[in-house]
CSV table of C-alpha atoms and ligand atoms in Angstrom, one decimal:
chain,number,residue,atom,x,y,z
A,1,UNK,CA,130.6,113.1,92.6
A,2,UNK,CA,127.5,110.9,93.1
A,3,UNK,CA,126.8,109.7,96.6
A,4,UNK,CA,126.7,105.9,97.4
A,5,UNK,CA,123.2,105.0,98.4
A,6,UNK,CA,122.7,102.6,101.4
A,7,UNK,CA,120.0,100.0,101.0
A,8,UNK,CA,118.1,98.5,103.9
A,9,UNK,CA,116.9,94.9,104.2
A,10,UNK,CA,113.2,95.0,105.0
A,11,UNK,CA,113.3,91.7,107.0
A,12,UNK,CA,116.2,92.8,109.3
A,13,UNK,CA,116.2,96.6,109.1
A,14,UNK,CA,119.9,96.3,108.5
A,15,UNK,CA,121.8,98.2,105.8
A,16,UNK,CA,123.4,95.3,103.9
A,17,UNK,CA,123.7,96.6,100.3
A,18,UNK,CA,124.6,99.8,98.5
A,19,UNK,CA,124.6,101.3,95.1
A,20,UNK,CA,126.8,103.9,93.6
A,21,UNK,CA,125.0,105.7,90.8
A,22,UNK,CA,126.8,106.9,87.6
A,23,UNK,CA,127.8,110.5,87.4
A,24,UNK,CA,125.7,112.7,85.1
A,25,UNK,CA,128.5,112.6,82.4
A,26,UNK,CA,128.7,108.8,82.6
A,27,UNK,CA,125.0,108.5,82.3
A,28,UNK,CA,124.9,110.9,79.4
A,29,UNK,CA,127.6,108.8,77.7
A,30,UNK,CA,125.6,105.5,78.2
A,31,UNK,CA,122.4,107.0,77.0
A,32,UNK,CA,124.2,108.2,73.9
A,33,UNK,CA,125.3,104.6,73.2
A,34,UNK,CA,121.7,103.5,73.6
A,35,UNK,CA,120.6,106.1,71.0
A,36,UNK,CA,123.3,104.8,68.7
A,37,UNK,CA,122.0,101.3,69.0
A,38,UNK,CA,118.4,102.2,68.4
A,39,UNK,CA,118.6,102.5,64.6
A,40,UNK,CA,119.9,98.9,64.3
A,41,UNK,CA,117.3,97.7,66.7
A,42,UNK,CA,114.4,99.4,64.8
A,43,UNK,CA,115.8,97.9,61.6
A,44,UNK,CA,115.3,94.4,63.0
A,45,UNK,CA,111.6,94.8,62.4
A,46,UNK,CA,108.8,93.6,64.8
A,47,UNK,CA,109.6,90.0,64.3
A,48,UNK,CA,113.3,90.4,65.0
A,49,UNK,CA,112.6,92.5,68.1
A,50,UNK,CA,110.1,90.0,69.4
A,51,UNK,CA,112.6,87.2,68.9
A,52,UNK,CA,115.1,89.1,71.0
A,53,UNK,CA,112.5,89.8,73.7
A,54,UNK,CA,111.6,86.1,73.8
A,55,UNK,CA,115.3,85.3,74.1
A,56,UNK,CA,115.4,87.6,77.1
A,57,UNK,CA,112.7,85.5,78.7
A,58,UNK,CA,114.8,82.4,78.2
A,59,UNK,CA,117.9,84.3,79.7
A,60,UNK,CA,115.8,85.4,82.7
A,61,UNK,CA,115.0,81.7,83.2
A,62,UNK,CA,118.7,80.9,83.2
A,63,UNK,CA,119.3,83.6,85.8
A,64,UNK,CA,116.0,82.9,87.7
A,65,UNK,CA,117.6,81.8,91.0
A,66,UNK,CA,119.8,84.9,91.3
A,67,UNK,CA,117.0,87.3,90.3
A,68,UNK,CA,114.5,85.6,92.6
A,69,UNK,CA,116.9,85.7,95.6
A,70,UNK,CA,117.6,89.4,95.0
A,71,UNK,CA,113.9,90.2,94.7
A,72,UNK,CA,113.2,88.3,97.9
A,73,UNK,CA,115.7,90.3,99.8
A,74,UNK,CA,114.6,93.6,98.2
A,75,UNK,CA,110.9,93.0,99.2
A,76,UNK,CA,110.9,90.5,102.0
A,77,UNK,CA,108.3,88.3,100.3
A,78,UNK,CA,108.5,85.1,98.3
A,79,UNK,CA,105.3,84.2,96.3
A,80,UNK,CA,105.0,87.7,94.8
A,81,UNK,CA,108.7,87.7,93.8
A,82,UNK,CA,108.0,84.4,91.9
A,83,UNK,CA,104.9,86.1,90.4
A,84,UNK,CA,107.0,89.1,89.3
A,85,UNK,CA,109.3,86.9,87.3
A,86,UNK,CA,106.5,84.8,85.8
A,87,UNK,CA,104.6,88.1,85.1
A,88,UNK,CA,107.5,89.5,83.2
A,89,UNK,CA,107.6,86.5,80.9
A,90,UNK,CA,103.8,86.4,80.5
A,91,UNK,CA,103.6,90.1,79.6
A,92,UNK,CA,106.5,89.8,77.2
A,93,UNK,CA,104.9,86.8,75.4
A,94,UNK,CA,101.5,88.6,75.3
A,95,UNK,CA,103.1,91.8,73.9
A,96,UNK,CA,105.1,89.9,71.4
A,97,UNK,CA,102.0,88.1,70.2
A,98,UNK,CA,100.1,91.4,69.7
A,99,UNK,CA,102.8,93.8,68.6
A,100,UNK,CA,102.4,93.3,64.8
A,101,UNK,CA,98.7,93.9,65.0
A,102,UNK,CA,99.1,96.9,67.3
A,103,UNK,CA,101.8,98.5,65.2
A,104,UNK,CA,100.4,97.8,61.8
A,105,UNK,CA,100.5,101.0,59.6
A,106,UNK,CA,97.1,102.2,58.4
A,107,UNK,CA,96.5,103.3,54.9
A,108,UNK,CA,93.5,105.3,53.6
A,109,UNK,CA,91.8,107.1,50.8
A,110,UNK,CA,90.2,110.5,51.0
A,111,UNK,CA,87.0,111.8,49.4
A,112,UNK,CA,89.4,113.2,46.8
A,113,UNK,CA,90.2,110.1,44.7
A,114,UNK,CA,93.6,111.4,43.8
A,115,UNK,CA,94.7,111.6,47.5
A,116,UNK,CA,95.7,108.8,49.7
A,117,UNK,CA,97.7,108.5,52.9
A,118,UNK,CA,100.0,106.1,54.8
A,119,UNK,CA,100.0,106.4,58.6
A,120,UNK,CA,103.6,105.8,59.6
A,121,UNK,CA,104.5,105.2,63.3
A,122,UNK,CA,107.9,106.6,64.2
A,123,UNK,CA,109.3,105.4,67.6
A,124,UNK,CA,111.1,107.7,69.9
A,125,UNK,CA,114.8,107.0,69.9
A,126,UNK,CA,115.2,106.7,73.7
A,127,UNK,CA,112.5,106.0,76.2
A,128,UNK,CA,113.1,106.5,79.9
A,129,UNK,CA,111.4,104.5,82.7
A,130,UNK,CA,111.4,105.5,86.4
A,131,UNK,CA,109.8,102.9,88.7
A,132,UNK,CA,108.9,102.4,92.4
A,133,UNK,CA,109.8,99.8,95.1
A,134,UNK,CA,106.6,97.9,95.6
A,135,UNK,CA,107.0,95.6,92.5
A,136,UNK,CA,110.6,96.3,91.6
A,137,UNK,CA,111.0,94.0,88.6
A,138,UNK,CA,107.5,94.1,87.0
A,139,UNK,CA,107.2,97.9,87.2
A,140,UNK,CA,110.7,98.5,85.8
A,141,UNK,CA,109.8,96.3,82.8
A,142,UNK,CA,106.0,96.6,82.2
A,143,UNK,CA,106.4,99.7,79.9
A,144,UNK,CA,109.9,98.8,78.7
A,145,UNK,CA,108.5,95.7,76.9
A,146,UNK,CA,106.1,97.6,74.5
A,147,UNK,CA,108.6,100.4,74.1
A,148,UNK,CA,111.3,98.0,72.9
A,149,UNK,CA,108.9,96.2,70.6
A,150,UNK,CA,107.8,99.5,69.2
A,151,UNK,CA,111.5,100.1,68.2
A,152,UNK,CA,112.8,102.4,70.9
A,153,UNK,CA,115.9,102.0,73.0
A,154,UNK,CA,115.1,102.0,76.7
A,155,UNK,CA,116.9,103.4,79.8
A,156,UNK,CA,115.4,102.2,83.1
A,157,UNK,CA,115.9,103.6,86.6
A,158,UNK,CA,114.3,101.4,89.3
A,159,UNK,CA,113.8,102.5,92.9
A,160,UNK,CA,116.9,103.0,95.0
A,161,UNK,CA,114.9,101.2,97.8
A,162,UNK,CA,114.9,97.9,96.0
A,163,UNK,CA,117.9,97.8,93.6
A,164,UNK,CA,119.3,94.3,94.3
A,165,UNK,CA,117.5,92.6,91.3
A,166,UNK,CA,119.3,94.9,88.9
A,167,UNK,CA,122.6,93.2,88.8
A,168,UNK,CA,121.3,89.6,88.0
A,169,UNK,CA,118.7,91.0,85.6
A,170,UNK,CA,121.5,92.9,83.8
A,171,UNK,CA,123.4,89.6,83.5
A,172,UNK,CA,120.3,88.2,81.7
A,173,UNK,CA,120.2,91.1,79.3
A,174,UNK,CA,123.9,90.7,78.5
A,175,UNK,CA,123.2,87.2,77.1
A,176,UNK,CA,120.9,88.6,74.4
A,177,UNK,CA,123.2,90.2,71.9
A,178,UNK,CA,120.5,92.1,70.1
A,179,UNK,CA,119.5,93.9,73.3
A,180,UNK,CA,122.9,94.7,74.7
A,181,UNK,CA,123.1,98.2,73.3
A,182,UNK,CA,119.4,99.2,73.5
A,183,UNK,CA,118.4,98.2,77.0
A,184,UNK,CA,120.1,99.4,80.2
A,185,UNK,CA,119.1,99.4,83.8
A,186,UNK,CA,120.7,102.2,85.9
A,187,UNK,CA,121.0,102.3,89.7
A,188,UNK,CA,120.2,105.6,91.4
A,189,UNK,CA,117.8,107.8,93.3
A,190,UNK,CA,116.0,111.1,92.7
A,191,UNK,CA,119.0,112.8,91.1
A,192,UNK,CA,119.6,110.0,88.6
A,193,UNK,CA,115.8,110.1,87.9
A,194,UNK,CA,116.0,113.8,87.1
A,195,UNK,CA,118.9,113.3,84.7
A,196,UNK,CA,117.0,110.5,82.9
A,197,UNK,CA,114.2,113.0,82.2
A,198,UNK,CA,116.8,115.3,80.6
A,199,UNK,CA,118.5,112.6,78.6
A,200,UNK,CA,115.5,110.7,77.1
A,201,UNK,CA,112.9,111.7,74.6
A,202,UNK,CA,109.8,110.6,76.5
A,203,UNK,CA,109.4,108.8,79.8
A,204,UNK,CA,107.0,106.6,81.9
A,205,UNK,CA,107.1,107.4,85.6
A,206,UNK,CA,105.4,105.1,88.1
A,207,UNK,CA,105.4,106.4,91.6
A,208,UNK,CA,103.9,108.8,94.0
A,209,UNK,CA,101.8,111.8,93.2
A,210,UNK,CA,104.2,114.4,94.6
A,211,UNK,CA,107.2,113.0,92.7
A,212,UNK,CA,105.0,112.6,89.6
A,213,UNK,CA,104.3,116.3,89.8
A,214,UNK,CA,108.0,117.1,89.9
A,215,UNK,CA,108.7,114.8,87.0
A,216,UNK,CA,105.9,116.4,84.9
A,217,UNK,CA,107.2,119.9,85.7
A,218,UNK,CA,110.8,119.0,84.7
A,219,UNK,CA,109.7,117.3,81.5
A,220,UNK,CA,107.2,120.1,80.6
A,221,UNK,CA,110.1,122.7,80.8
A,222,UNK,CA,111.8,120.7,78.1
A,223,UNK,CA,108.7,120.2,76.0
A,224,UNK,CA,108.7,116.4,76.6
A,225,UNK,CA,105.7,114.2,77.0
A,226,UNK,CA,105.7,112.0,80.1
A,227,UNK,CA,103.2,109.3,81.1
A,228,UNK,CA,102.4,109.2,84.8
A,229,UNK,CA,101.2,106.1,86.7
A,230,UNK,CA,100.6,107.3,90.2
A,231,UNK,CA,98.9,106.4,93.5
A,232,UNK,CA,95.4,105.5,94.4
A,233,UNK,CA,92.9,105.1,97.2
A,234,UNK,CA,90.7,102.6,95.5
A,235,UNK,CA,87.1,102.2,96.8
A,236,UNK,CA,84.8,99.1,96.7
A,237,UNK,CA,81.1,99.4,96.9
A,238,UNK,CA,79.3,96.3,98.3
A,239,UNK,CA,75.6,96.3,97.1
A,240,UNK,CA,72.8,94.8,99.3
A,241,UNK,CA,72.5,92.0,96.8
A,242,UNK,CA,76.1,90.8,97.5
A,243,UNK,CA,76.9,87.6,99.2
A,244,UNK,CA,78.8,88.7,102.4
A,245,UNK,CA,81.5,86.0,102.3
A,246,UNK,CA,82.1,86.4,98.6
A,247,UNK,CA,82.5,90.2,99.1
A,248,UNK,CA,84.8,89.6,102.1
A,249,UNK,CA,87.0,87.3,100.0
A,250,UNK,CA,87.4,89.8,97.2
A,251,UNK,CA,88.0,92.7,99.7
A,252,UNK,CA,90.6,90.9,101.7
A,253,UNK,CA,92.4,89.7,98.6
A,254,UNK,CA,92.3,93.3,97.2
A,255,UNK,CA,93.5,94.9,100.5
A,256,UNK,CA,96.3,92.5,101.3
A,257,UNK,CA,97.9,91.5,98.0
A,258,UNK,CA,101.6,92.4,98.4
A,259,UNK,CA,100.7,93.2,102.0
A,260,UNK,CA,98.6,96.2,100.7
A,261,UNK,CA,101.7,97.7,99.0
A,262,UNK,CA,99.9,98.0,95.7
A,263,UNK,CA,98.8,101.1,93.8
A,264,UNK,CA,95.4,99.6,93.1
A,265,UNK,CA,94.9,98.0,96.6
A,266,UNK,CA,91.3,98.3,98.0
A,267,UNK,CA,91.7,101.0,100.6
A,268,UNK,CA,88.1,102.2,101.2
A,269,UNK,CA,85.1,99.9,101.7
A,270,UNK,CA,81.5,101.1,101.4
A,271,UNK,CA,78.9,98.5,102.4
A,272,UNK,CA,75.1,98.7,102.3
A,273,UNK,CA,74.0,99.1,105.9
A,274,UNK,CA,71.7,96.1,105.7
A,275,UNK,CA,74.6,93.7,105.3
A,276,UNK,CA,77.5,95.6,107.0
A,277,UNK,CA,77.6,93.5,110.2
A,278,UNK,CA,77.8,90.2,108.2
A,279,UNK,CA,80.3,91.5,105.7
A,280,UNK,CA,82.5,93.0,108.5
A,281,UNK,CA,82.4,89.7,110.4
A,282,UNK,CA,83.6,87.7,107.3
A,283,UNK,CA,86.3,90.3,106.6
A,284,UNK,CA,87.6,90.0,110.2
A,285,UNK,CA,87.6,86.2,110.1
A,286,UNK,CA,89.6,86.2,106.8
A,287,UNK,CA,92.0,88.9,108.0
A,288,UNK,CA,92.7,87.1,111.3
A,289,UNK,CA,93.7,84.0,109.3
A,290,UNK,CA,96.5,85.8,107.6
A,291,UNK,CA,100.0,85.3,109.1
A,292,UNK,CA,103.3,87.2,108.9
A,293,UNK,CA,106.2,85.6,107.0
A,294,UNK,CA,108.7,86.7,109.7
A,295,UNK,CA,110.1,83.2,110.3
A,296,UNK,CA,110.3,81.4,107.0
A,297,UNK,CA,109.9,83.8,104.1
A,298,UNK,CA,107.9,81.1,102.2
A,299,UNK,CA,105.4,80.7,105.1
A,300,UNK,CA,102.8,83.4,105.8
A,301,UNK,CA,100.8,85.6,103.5
A,302,UNK,CA,102.0,89.0,104.9
A,303,UNK,CA,105.5,90.4,104.2
A,304,UNK,CA,107.2,93.2,106.0
A,305,UNK,CA,106.8,96.9,105.2
A,306,UNK,CA,109.2,97.1,102.2
A,307,UNK,CA,110.2,100.8,102.6
A,308,UNK,CA,110.8,101.5,106.3
A,309,UNK,CA,109.4,105.1,106.1
A,310,UNK,CA,106.0,103.7,105.0
A,311,UNK,CA,105.6,102.2,108.5
A,312,UNK,CA,105.4,105.7,110.0
A,313,UNK,CA,102.7,106.7,107.5
A,314,UNK,CA,100.6,103.6,108.4
A,315,UNK,CA,101.0,104.3,112.1
A,316,UNK,CA,100.1,108.0,111.7
A,317,UNK,CA,97.0,107.1,109.6
A,318,UNK,CA,95.8,104.5,112.2
A,319,UNK,CA,96.4,106.9,115.1
A,320,UNK,CA,94.6,109.7,113.3
A,321,UNK,CA,91.6,107.4,112.6
A,322,UNK,CA,91.3,106.2,116.2
A,323,UNK,CA,91.7,109.7,117.6
A,324,UNK,CA,88.8,110.8,115.4
A,325,UNK,CA,86.5,107.9,116.5
A,326,UNK,CA,87.3,104.9,114.4
A,327,UNK,CA,86.9,101.5,116.1
A,328,UNK,CA,89.5,98.7,115.5
A,329,UNK,CA,87.8,95.3,115.0
A,330,UNK,CA,91.1,93.5,114.6
A,331,UNK,CA,94.8,94.3,114.3
A,332,UNK,CA,95.8,98.0,114.5
A,333,UNK,CA,99.5,97.7,115.3
A,334,UNK,CA,102.9,97.8,113.6
A,335,UNK,CA,105.0,95.0,114.9
A,336,UNK,CA,108.8,94.8,115.0
A,337,UNK,CA,110.3,91.3,114.4
A,338,UNK,CA,114.0,90.8,114.1
A,339,UNK,CA,114.5,94.4,113.0
A,340,UNK,CA,111.8,94.3,110.2
A,341,UNK,CA,108.3,95.9,110.6
A,342,UNK,CA,105.1,94.1,109.8
A,343,UNK,CA,101.6,95.7,109.8
A,344,UNK,CA,98.9,93.7,111.4
A,345,UNK,CA,96.0,92.9,109.2
A,346,UNK,CA,93.6,95.5,110.4
A,347,UNK,CA,89.8,96.2,110.1
A,348,UNK,CA,88.3,99.5,111.1
A,349,UNK,CA,84.7,100.7,111.3
A,350,UNK,CA,83.1,104.0,112.2
A,351,UNK,CA,85.5,105.7,109.8
A,352,UNK,CA,84.7,109.1,108.1
A,353,UNK,CA,86.2,111.1,105.3
A,354,UNK,CA,87.7,113.5,107.8
A,355,UNK,CA,90.3,110.8,108.5
A,356,UNK,CA,93.6,110.5,106.6
A,357,UNK,CA,93.0,106.8,106.1
A,358,UNK,CA,90.0,107.5,103.9
A,359,UNK,CA,91.6,110.5,102.0
A,360,UNK,CA,95.3,109.5,101.5
A,361,UNK,CA,97.0,106.5,100.0
A,362,UNK,CA,97.5,103.9,102.7
A,363,UNK,CA,99.8,101.1,101.3
A,364,UNK,CA,99.1,98.6,104.1
A,365,UNK,CA,96.9,95.6,104.8
A,366,UNK,CA,94.1,97.8,106.3
A,367,UNK,CA,90.4,97.6,105.6
A,368,UNK,CA,88.4,100.7,106.7
A,369,UNK,CA,84.6,100.0,106.4
A,370,UNK,CA,81.8,102.6,106.1
A,371,UNK,CA,78.0,102.1,105.8
A,372,UNK,CA,75.8,103.7,103.2
A,373,UNK,CA,72.0,103.8,102.8
A,374,UNK,CA,71.3,104.8,99.2
A,375,UNK,CA,73.1,103.8,96.0
A,376,UNK,CA,73.7,107.5,95.1
A,377,UNK,CA,75.4,108.0,98.5
A,378,UNK,CA,77.8,105.1,97.8
A,379,UNK,CA,78.7,106.5,94.4
A,380,UNK,CA,79.3,110.0,96.0
A,381,UNK,CA,81.5,108.5,98.7
A,382,UNK,CA,83.5,106.4,96.2
A,383,UNK,CA,84.0,109.6,94.1
A,384,UNK,CA,85.0,111.8,97.1
A,385,UNK,CA,88.7,111.4,96.5
A,386,UNK,CA,91.6,113.1,94.7
A,387,UNK,CA,92.4,109.7,93.1
A,388,UNK,CA,90.8,107.7,90.3
A,389,UNK,CA,93.0,104.7,89.7
A,390,UNK,CA,90.5,101.9,89.9
A,391,UNK,CA,87.5,100.7,91.9
A,392,UNK,CA,85.3,97.6,92.5
A,393,UNK,CA,81.6,96.9,92.8
A,394,UNK,CA,80.3,93.7,94.3
A,395,UNK,CA,76.7,92.4,94.0
A,396,UNK,CA,74.0,91.8,91.3
A,397,UNK,CA,75.9,92.1,88.0
A,398,UNK,CA,73.7,94.6,86.1
A,399,UNK,CA,73.4,96.9,89.1
A,400,UNK,CA,77.1,96.6,89.8
A,401,UNK,CA,77.9,97.6,86.2
A,402,UNK,CA,75.5,100.6,86.5
A,403,UNK,CA,77.2,101.7,89.7
A,404,UNK,CA,80.6,101.2,88.2
A,405,UNK,CA,79.8,103.4,85.2
A,406,UNK,CA,79.3,106.3,87.7
A,407,UNK,CA,82.5,105.9,89.6
A,408,UNK,CA,85.5,108.1,88.4
A,409,UNK,CA,88.2,105.6,87.9
A,410,UNK,CA,90.0,103.9,84.9
A,411,UNK,CA,89.8,100.3,86.0
A,412,UNK,CA,86.4,99.0,87.2
A,413,UNK,CA,86.4,95.5,88.7
A,414,UNK,CA,82.9,93.9,88.8
A,415,UNK,CA,82.7,91.0,91.3
A,416,UNK,CA,86.4,90.5,91.4
A,417,UNK,CA,89.6,92.5,92.0
A,418,UNK,CA,92.3,93.7,89.5
A,419,UNK,CA,91.3,91.5,86.6
A,420,UNK,CA,93.2,93.8,84.1
A,421,UNK,CA,95.9,91.1,83.6
A,422,UNK,CA,93.3,88.9,81.9
A,423,UNK,CA,92.1,91.5,79.3
A,424,UNK,CA,95.1,93.9,79.1
A,425,UNK,CA,96.2,92.7,75.7
A,426,UNK,CA,93.3,94.7,74.2
A,427,UNK,CA,91.4,96.5,76.9
A,428,UNK,CA,92.7,100.0,77.7
A,429,UNK,CA,92.3,102.2,80.7
A,430,UNK,CA,93.5,105.6,81.9
A,431,UNK,CA,94.3,106.7,85.4
A,432,UNK,CA,91.7,109.4,86.3
A,433,UNK,CA,92.3,112.5,88.4
A,434,UNK,CA,95.6,112.6,90.4
A,435,UNK,CA,96.3,108.9,89.7
A,436,UNK,CA,98.0,109.5,86.5
A,437,UNK,CA,98.3,111.2,83.1
A,438,UNK,CA,98.6,110.1,79.5
A,439,UNK,CA,97.3,107.4,77.3
A,440,UNK,CA,96.6,103.8,78.3
A,441,UNK,CA,99.5,101.6,79.6
A,442,UNK,CA,97.4,98.6,78.6
A,443,UNK,CA,96.2,97.3,75.2
A,444,UNK,CA,97.4,98.7,71.9
A,445,UNK,CA,97.6,102.2,73.6
A,446,UNK,CA,100.6,100.8,75.6
A,447,UNK,CA,102.6,100.6,72.3
A,448,UNK,CA,101.3,103.9,70.9
A,449,UNK,CA,102.8,105.9,73.8
A,450,UNK,CA,106.2,105.4,72.2
A,451,UNK,CA,105.2,106.3,68.7
A,452,UNK,CA,104.9,109.6,66.9
A,453,UNK,CA,102.4,109.5,64.0
A,454,UNK,CA,103.5,110.6,60.6
A,455,UNK,CA,100.9,111.1,57.8
A,456,UNK,CA,102.4,110.5,54.4
A,457,UNK,CA,99.9,112.0,52.1
A,458,UNK,CA,100.3,111.2,48.4
A,459,UNK,CA,98.8,113.2,45.5
A,460,UNK,CA,98.4,111.0,42.4
A,461,UNK,CA,99.3,112.6,39.1
A,462,UNK,CA,96.3,114.5,37.7
A,463,UNK,CA,95.0,113.2,34.4
A,464,UNK,CA,95.0,115.8,31.7
A,465,UNK,CA,92.5,115.4,28.9
B,1,NAD,P1,108.4,107.7,94.7
B,1,NAD,O1,107.6,108.7,93.9
B,1,NAD,O2,108.9,108.1,96.0
B,1,NAD,O3,109.6,107.2,93.8
B,1,NAD,C1,109.4,106.6,92.5
B,1,NAD,C2,110.6,106.7,91.7
B,1,NAD,O4,110.9,108.1,91.4
B,1,NAD,C3,111.9,106.1,92.3
B,1,NAD,O5,112.6,105.4,91.4
B,1,NAD,C4,112.7,107.4,92.8
B,1,NAD,O6,114.0,107.2,92.8
B,1,NAD,C5,112.3,108.3,91.7
B,1,NAD,N1,112.4,109.8,92.0
B,1,NAD,C6,112.3,110.3,93.2
B,1,NAD,N2,112.3,111.7,93.1
B,1,NAD,C7,112.5,111.9,91.8
B,1,NAD,C8,112.7,113.1,91.1
B,1,NAD,N3,112.6,114.3,91.7
B,1,NAD,N4,112.9,113.1,89.8
B,1,NAD,C9,112.9,111.9,89.1
B,1,NAD,N5,112.7,110.7,89.8
B,1,NAD,C10,112.6,110.7,91.1
B,1,NAD,O7,107.4,106.4,94.8
B,1,NAD,P2,107.7,105.1,95.6
B,1,NAD,O8,107.5,105.4,97.1
B,1,NAD,O9,108.9,104.4,95.1
B,1,NAD,O10,106.4,104.2,95.2
B,1,NAD,C11,105.2,104.2,95.8
B,1,NAD,C12,104.2,105.0,95.0
B,1,NAD,O11,104.1,104.5,93.6
B,1,NAD,C13,102.8,104.9,95.5
B,1,NAD,O12,102.2,106.2,95.5
B,1,NAD,C14,102.1,103.9,94.6
B,1,NAD,O13,100.7,104.1,94.5
B,1,NAD,C15,102.8,104.3,93.3
B,1,NAD,N6,102.6,103.2,92.3
B,1,NAD,C16,101.8,103.4,91.2
B,1,NAD,C17,101.6,102.4,90.3
B,1,NAD,C18,100.7,102.6,89.1
B,1,NAD,O14,100.8,101.7,88.2
B,1,NAD,N7,99.8,103.5,89.1
B,1,NAD,C19,102.2,101.1,90.5
B,1,NAD,C20,103.0,101.0,91.7
B,1,NAD,C21,103.2,102.0,92.5
C-alpha cells in the first residue's frame, strides 16, 4: 500500500492538499504502456513530434488559469508562476525549432575509399525525470521536452512538496492525442522516485546533492546512466573596475530571484576591498526596497519559503554566521505571517569560509559579502567550494572574462546574472564538482542525452580486375 502524502500550503502553513501515489505494480503497468506508445511516437518523425509539442503549448494556454492557480498555491508566488508557464512554451518552441538540426544524422567517409558510415541516433524507449519543488513546472518539463523530441516516451515525477500543478497539466496533455500514451506525470515522493529509476532506461534527476548521490547509486547498480542537476553555492567576484550600483543590481537580482530558492542563486559575494563599502551600501538599499507578498500574492517581490523545512536551514545558517562573528547590515530574521514563513532580505559582512552560509547551499534571499585584496585571492575564494554550478564576474569586460576562465563552474555570467536562457539553444554547459554529472542539459547536448549512437559502417563491394 502506498501512503497518502499531505501537502502544505506555503502561505498558510496548513495542510490543504494530498496525493496518493500509485503502487509499484500500477506504476510498472503505466510505464509499460508508455514503452508501448514509444515506437508509434518515434515513427512520427521530428516534424510530427514537434507538431504535437506545439499542440501541447496551445493546450497549456487553454488550461492556463487552472495551472497558474495551482502553481501559485504550490509556491506562494505569482510572477514567477507566470514565468514558468511562459518559460515552458518558450523552451518548447526553441527546442522544436532546433531539433531537426540537433538530431540530424551524420554520414562520413574513411581514408579507405570503400568504407563509409552513417551515424544513427537511437532514442531510449523510456526516459524518467525526477524534479524538485523550487520551480515545479519548468524543472519537471525542461528535460522532458528534448527527450520527447528525440523520440523517447517520458515518465515524470515532480516533487511531492509542490504537486498541485500536476492535475491541470495532465488535463492539457490529455488534449493532445499524439502525446497521451508517451507522456505521463506521476505524483509521489522518494519511494516513487526510486521505482522510476528501476522502471526507466535513463533518467534526469534535478534536486539536492544527497538525493542525487542515492539516485546515482541505485542507477549504477542497474547499469543505467543518469544525469544529475544538483545544488550550488554560486559566487560572484566584483572587480575594482565595477560600478558599485550596477554590481549591486546584478547581485540583488541574482540573490533574490524566486526569493533565493534557485539552484544558481548568487550565494557568496567577493568584492575588491577598495569598493566594498560602496557596493555593500547599494546592496543594502536595494534589499531594503524588497517587500514580502504576504498580503496580496501579486504585490511584493519576495514569496514565502516554499518548503517549510528550508526555513530551519536558513535560520541555522544565519545563527551560525552571527555566532562566528558575521555582522548583519539589514534583515536577518525569519518572519511568520498568517502561518507562512518569509525570510527577510538579508545582507551580512565579516563572513568567513568557516561559516555554513559560505560553505553550504543557502536557498534564501541572503547576501554574505567578503572583501579581497588581490585577483588571485578572489579566484581562490570563489573556487573554495564543493559546488561548481555557475558564477558571475562584474567589472571591466576583458578582466572579468579572464577571471571567469579561472573559476570552476559550468555557467559564467559576465556583467549579468543567469543569461543562459538567451543562448541555451546552442551554448552548452556542465555542472562542475558536486553540482551535477553528465552531458549538457542545454544546447544540442540536451537532446543527445537521450540518444544512443549507432555507427552503421558500410563496406562497398571490392572491384576485381
Ligand atoms: P530533493 O533532492 O530533496 O528532492 C528532489 C526530488 O527527488 C523530489 O522529487 C523527491 O521526491 C525525489 N526523491 C527524494 N528522495 C529520493 C530517492 N531516494 N530516490 C529517488 N527520488 C527521490 O531536492 P529538493 O529539496 O526538492 O530541491 C532542492 C534542491 O534541488 C536544491 O539542492 C537545489 O539546488 C536543487 N536544484 C538544482 C537545479 C539544477 O538545475 N541544478 C535546479 C533546481 C533545484
